[in-house]
GROMACS .gro file of C-alpha atoms in nm:
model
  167
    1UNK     CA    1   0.000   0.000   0.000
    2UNK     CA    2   0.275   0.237   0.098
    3UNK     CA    3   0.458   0.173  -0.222
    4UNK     CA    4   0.172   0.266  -0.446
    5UNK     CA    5   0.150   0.601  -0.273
    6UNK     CA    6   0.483   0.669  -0.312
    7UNK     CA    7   0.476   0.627  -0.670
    8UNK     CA    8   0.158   0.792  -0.713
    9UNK     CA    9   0.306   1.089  -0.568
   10UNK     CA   10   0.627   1.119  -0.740
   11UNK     CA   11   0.412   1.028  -1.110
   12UNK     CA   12   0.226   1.360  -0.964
   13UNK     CA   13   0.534   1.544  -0.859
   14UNK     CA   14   0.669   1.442  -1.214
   15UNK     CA   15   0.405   1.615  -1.390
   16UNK     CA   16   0.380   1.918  -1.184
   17UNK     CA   17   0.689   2.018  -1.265
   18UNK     CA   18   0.713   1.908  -1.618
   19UNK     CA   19   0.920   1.593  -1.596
   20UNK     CA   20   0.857   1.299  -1.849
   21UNK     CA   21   1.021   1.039  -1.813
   22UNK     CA   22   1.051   0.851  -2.184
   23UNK     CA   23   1.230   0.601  -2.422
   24UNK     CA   24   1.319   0.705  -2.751
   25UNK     CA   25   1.172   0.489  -3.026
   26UNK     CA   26   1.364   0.527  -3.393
   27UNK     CA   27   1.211   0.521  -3.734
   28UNK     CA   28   1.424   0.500  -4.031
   29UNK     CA   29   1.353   0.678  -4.369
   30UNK     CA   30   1.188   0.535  -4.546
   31UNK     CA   31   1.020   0.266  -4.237
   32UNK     CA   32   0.961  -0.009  -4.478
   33UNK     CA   33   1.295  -0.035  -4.616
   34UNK     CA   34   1.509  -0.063  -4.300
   35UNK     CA   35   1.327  -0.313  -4.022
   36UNK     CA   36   1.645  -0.312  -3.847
   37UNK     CA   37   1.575   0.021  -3.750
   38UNK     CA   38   1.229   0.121  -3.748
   39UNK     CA   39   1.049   0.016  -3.439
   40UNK     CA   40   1.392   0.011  -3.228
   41UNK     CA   41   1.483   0.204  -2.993
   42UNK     CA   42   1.761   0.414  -2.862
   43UNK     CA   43   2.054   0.291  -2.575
   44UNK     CA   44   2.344   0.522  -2.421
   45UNK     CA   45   2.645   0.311  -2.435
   46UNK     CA   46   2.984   0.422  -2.224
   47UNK     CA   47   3.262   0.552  -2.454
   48UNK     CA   48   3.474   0.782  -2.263
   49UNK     CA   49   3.504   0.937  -1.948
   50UNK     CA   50   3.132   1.070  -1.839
   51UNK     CA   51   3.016   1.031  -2.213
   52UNK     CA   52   2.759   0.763  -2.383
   53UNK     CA   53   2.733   0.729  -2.710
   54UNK     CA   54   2.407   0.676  -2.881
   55UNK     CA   55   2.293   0.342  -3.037
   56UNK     CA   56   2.027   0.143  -3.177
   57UNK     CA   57   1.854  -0.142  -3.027
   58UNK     CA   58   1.560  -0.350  -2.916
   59UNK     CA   59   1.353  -0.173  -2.660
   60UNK     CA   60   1.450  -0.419  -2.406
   61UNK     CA   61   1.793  -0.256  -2.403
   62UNK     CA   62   1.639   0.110  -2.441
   63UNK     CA   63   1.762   0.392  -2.189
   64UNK     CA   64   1.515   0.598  -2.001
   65UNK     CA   65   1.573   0.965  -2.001
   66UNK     CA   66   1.355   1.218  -1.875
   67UNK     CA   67   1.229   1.533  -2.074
   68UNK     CA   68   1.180   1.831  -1.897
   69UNK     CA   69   0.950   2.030  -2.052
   70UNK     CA   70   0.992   2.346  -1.913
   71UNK     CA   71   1.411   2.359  -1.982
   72UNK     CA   72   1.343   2.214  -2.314
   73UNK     CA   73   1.607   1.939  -2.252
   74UNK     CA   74   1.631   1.550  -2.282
   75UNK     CA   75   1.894   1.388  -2.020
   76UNK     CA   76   1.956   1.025  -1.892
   77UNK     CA   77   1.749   0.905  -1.599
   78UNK     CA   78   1.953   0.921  -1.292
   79UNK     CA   79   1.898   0.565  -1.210
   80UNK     CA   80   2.060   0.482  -1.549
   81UNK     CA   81   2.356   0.671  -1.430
   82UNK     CA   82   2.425   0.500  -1.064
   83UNK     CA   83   2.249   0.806  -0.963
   84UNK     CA   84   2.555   1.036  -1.099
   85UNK     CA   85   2.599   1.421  -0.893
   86UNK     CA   86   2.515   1.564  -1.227
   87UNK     CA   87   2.300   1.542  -1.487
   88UNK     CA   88   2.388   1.324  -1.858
   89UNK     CA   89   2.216   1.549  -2.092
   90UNK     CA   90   2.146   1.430  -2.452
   91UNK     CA   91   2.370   1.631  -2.686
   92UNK     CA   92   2.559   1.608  -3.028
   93UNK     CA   93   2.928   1.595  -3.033
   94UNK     CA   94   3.131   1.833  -3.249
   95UNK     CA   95   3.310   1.753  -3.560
   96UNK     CA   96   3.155   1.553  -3.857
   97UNK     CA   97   3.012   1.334  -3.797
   98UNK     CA   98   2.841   1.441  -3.463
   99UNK     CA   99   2.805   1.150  -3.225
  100UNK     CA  100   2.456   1.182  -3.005
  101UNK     CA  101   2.551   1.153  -2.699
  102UNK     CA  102   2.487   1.219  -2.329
  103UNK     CA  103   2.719   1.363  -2.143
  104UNK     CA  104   2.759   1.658  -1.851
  105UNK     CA  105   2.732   1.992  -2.004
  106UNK     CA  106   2.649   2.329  -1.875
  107UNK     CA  107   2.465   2.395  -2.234
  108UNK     CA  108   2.205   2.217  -2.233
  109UNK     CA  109   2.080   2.109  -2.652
  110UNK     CA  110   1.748   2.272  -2.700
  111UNK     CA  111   1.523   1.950  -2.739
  112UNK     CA  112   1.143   1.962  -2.854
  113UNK     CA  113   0.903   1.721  -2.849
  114UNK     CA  114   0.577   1.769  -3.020
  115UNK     CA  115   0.212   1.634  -2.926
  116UNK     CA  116   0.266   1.300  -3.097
  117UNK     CA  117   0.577   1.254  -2.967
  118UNK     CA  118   0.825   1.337  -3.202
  119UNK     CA  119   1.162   1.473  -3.127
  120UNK     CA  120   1.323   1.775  -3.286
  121UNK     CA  121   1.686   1.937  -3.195
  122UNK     CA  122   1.915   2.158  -3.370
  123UNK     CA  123   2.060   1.947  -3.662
  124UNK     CA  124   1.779   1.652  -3.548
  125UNK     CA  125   1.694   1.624  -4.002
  126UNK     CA  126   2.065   1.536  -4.045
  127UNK     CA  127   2.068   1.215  -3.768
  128UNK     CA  128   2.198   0.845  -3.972
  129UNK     CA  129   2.233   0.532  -3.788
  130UNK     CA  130   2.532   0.368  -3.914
  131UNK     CA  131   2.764   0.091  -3.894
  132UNK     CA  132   3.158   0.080  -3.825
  133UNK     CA  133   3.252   0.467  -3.725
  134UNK     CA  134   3.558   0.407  -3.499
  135UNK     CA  135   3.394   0.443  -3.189
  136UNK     CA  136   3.634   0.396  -2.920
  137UNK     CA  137   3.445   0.036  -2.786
  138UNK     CA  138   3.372  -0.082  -3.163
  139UNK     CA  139   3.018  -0.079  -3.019
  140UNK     CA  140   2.930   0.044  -3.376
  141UNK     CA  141   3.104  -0.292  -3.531
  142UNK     CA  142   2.747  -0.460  -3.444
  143UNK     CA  143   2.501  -0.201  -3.350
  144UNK     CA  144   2.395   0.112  -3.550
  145UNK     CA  145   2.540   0.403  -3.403
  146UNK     CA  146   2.339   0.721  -3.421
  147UNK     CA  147   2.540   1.090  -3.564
  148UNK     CA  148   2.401   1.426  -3.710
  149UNK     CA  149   2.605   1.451  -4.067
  150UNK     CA  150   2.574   1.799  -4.256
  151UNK     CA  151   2.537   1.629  -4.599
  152UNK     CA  152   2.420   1.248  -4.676
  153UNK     CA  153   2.693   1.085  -4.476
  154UNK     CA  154   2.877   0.790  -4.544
  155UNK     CA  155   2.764   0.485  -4.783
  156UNK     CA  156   2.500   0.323  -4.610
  157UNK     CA  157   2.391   0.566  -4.381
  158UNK     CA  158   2.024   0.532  -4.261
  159UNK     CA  159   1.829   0.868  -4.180
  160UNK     CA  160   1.678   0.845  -3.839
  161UNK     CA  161   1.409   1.068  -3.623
  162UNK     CA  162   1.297   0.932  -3.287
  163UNK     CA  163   0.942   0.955  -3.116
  164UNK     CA  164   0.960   0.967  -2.736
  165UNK     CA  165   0.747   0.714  -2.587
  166UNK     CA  166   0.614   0.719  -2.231
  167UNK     CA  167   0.860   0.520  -2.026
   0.00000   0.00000   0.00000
């Protein structure tokens, strides 16, 4: 009984102050032609000191992050994190191609997300998943790495947008 309060009242305290806390599903263009990526979802993989790369994968291996709608940004649940002392906000590295990632920042990427749940950021109509880009685990060897490229990116590269689905 005591446990359903307490989650009743932090879903409450979530929504008062404009916390959602969401996965990020992925839809490749066009969603027919690439299955592997359509209907997956989104995972923050460790590559670096206090950085995660962003990858594709089934939703049982999808991150949470929480939106808050009222800063306009998209960071990693804190339970994801070990409960980190700062937040891992959802950015995109610099350099081409620009890795999402989450990482600490004190600049924040200005993240929207519309009625039906669809995600928009600054550069979010140039995101490809693609395969074998160096990362520094070689997570990308197997899994579809996701990057903002300025022009059509490399052969093979799959563009991506992301709905946010209630986690």
């Amino acid at each position: 009984m005591k446990f359903t309060t307490i989650a009743a009242a932090f879903a409450l305290a979530q929504s008062v102050f404009g916390l959602r806390t969401v996965t990020l599903k992925t839809f490749a263009y066009p969603p027919p032609q690439y299955p592997e990526i359509t209907g997956q979802f989104v995972s923050a993989q460790h590559e670096g000191a206090g950085i995660n790369y962003l990858f594709v994968v089934p939703q049982e291996g999808a991150a949470k992050f929480v939106y808050d709608e009222d800063e306009k940004s998209l960071y990693l649940d804190p339970e994801v994190v070990g409960n980190a002392p700062y937040k891992f906000y959802f950015n995109v590295a610099d350099g081409e191609p620009g890795f999402l990632m989450t990482g600490g920042t004190d600049k924040p990427l200005e993240v929207n997300i519309d009625n039906l749940g669809f995600v928009t950021f600054e550069g979010s109509y140039g995101v490809k998943a693609v395969k074998n880009v160096n990362d520094p685990y070689h997570y990308s060897d197997s899994s579809y790495a996701l990057a903002k490229y300025d022009g059509a990116g490399p052969d093979g590269a799959i563009p991506v947008f992301f709905q946010a689905i209630d986690a």
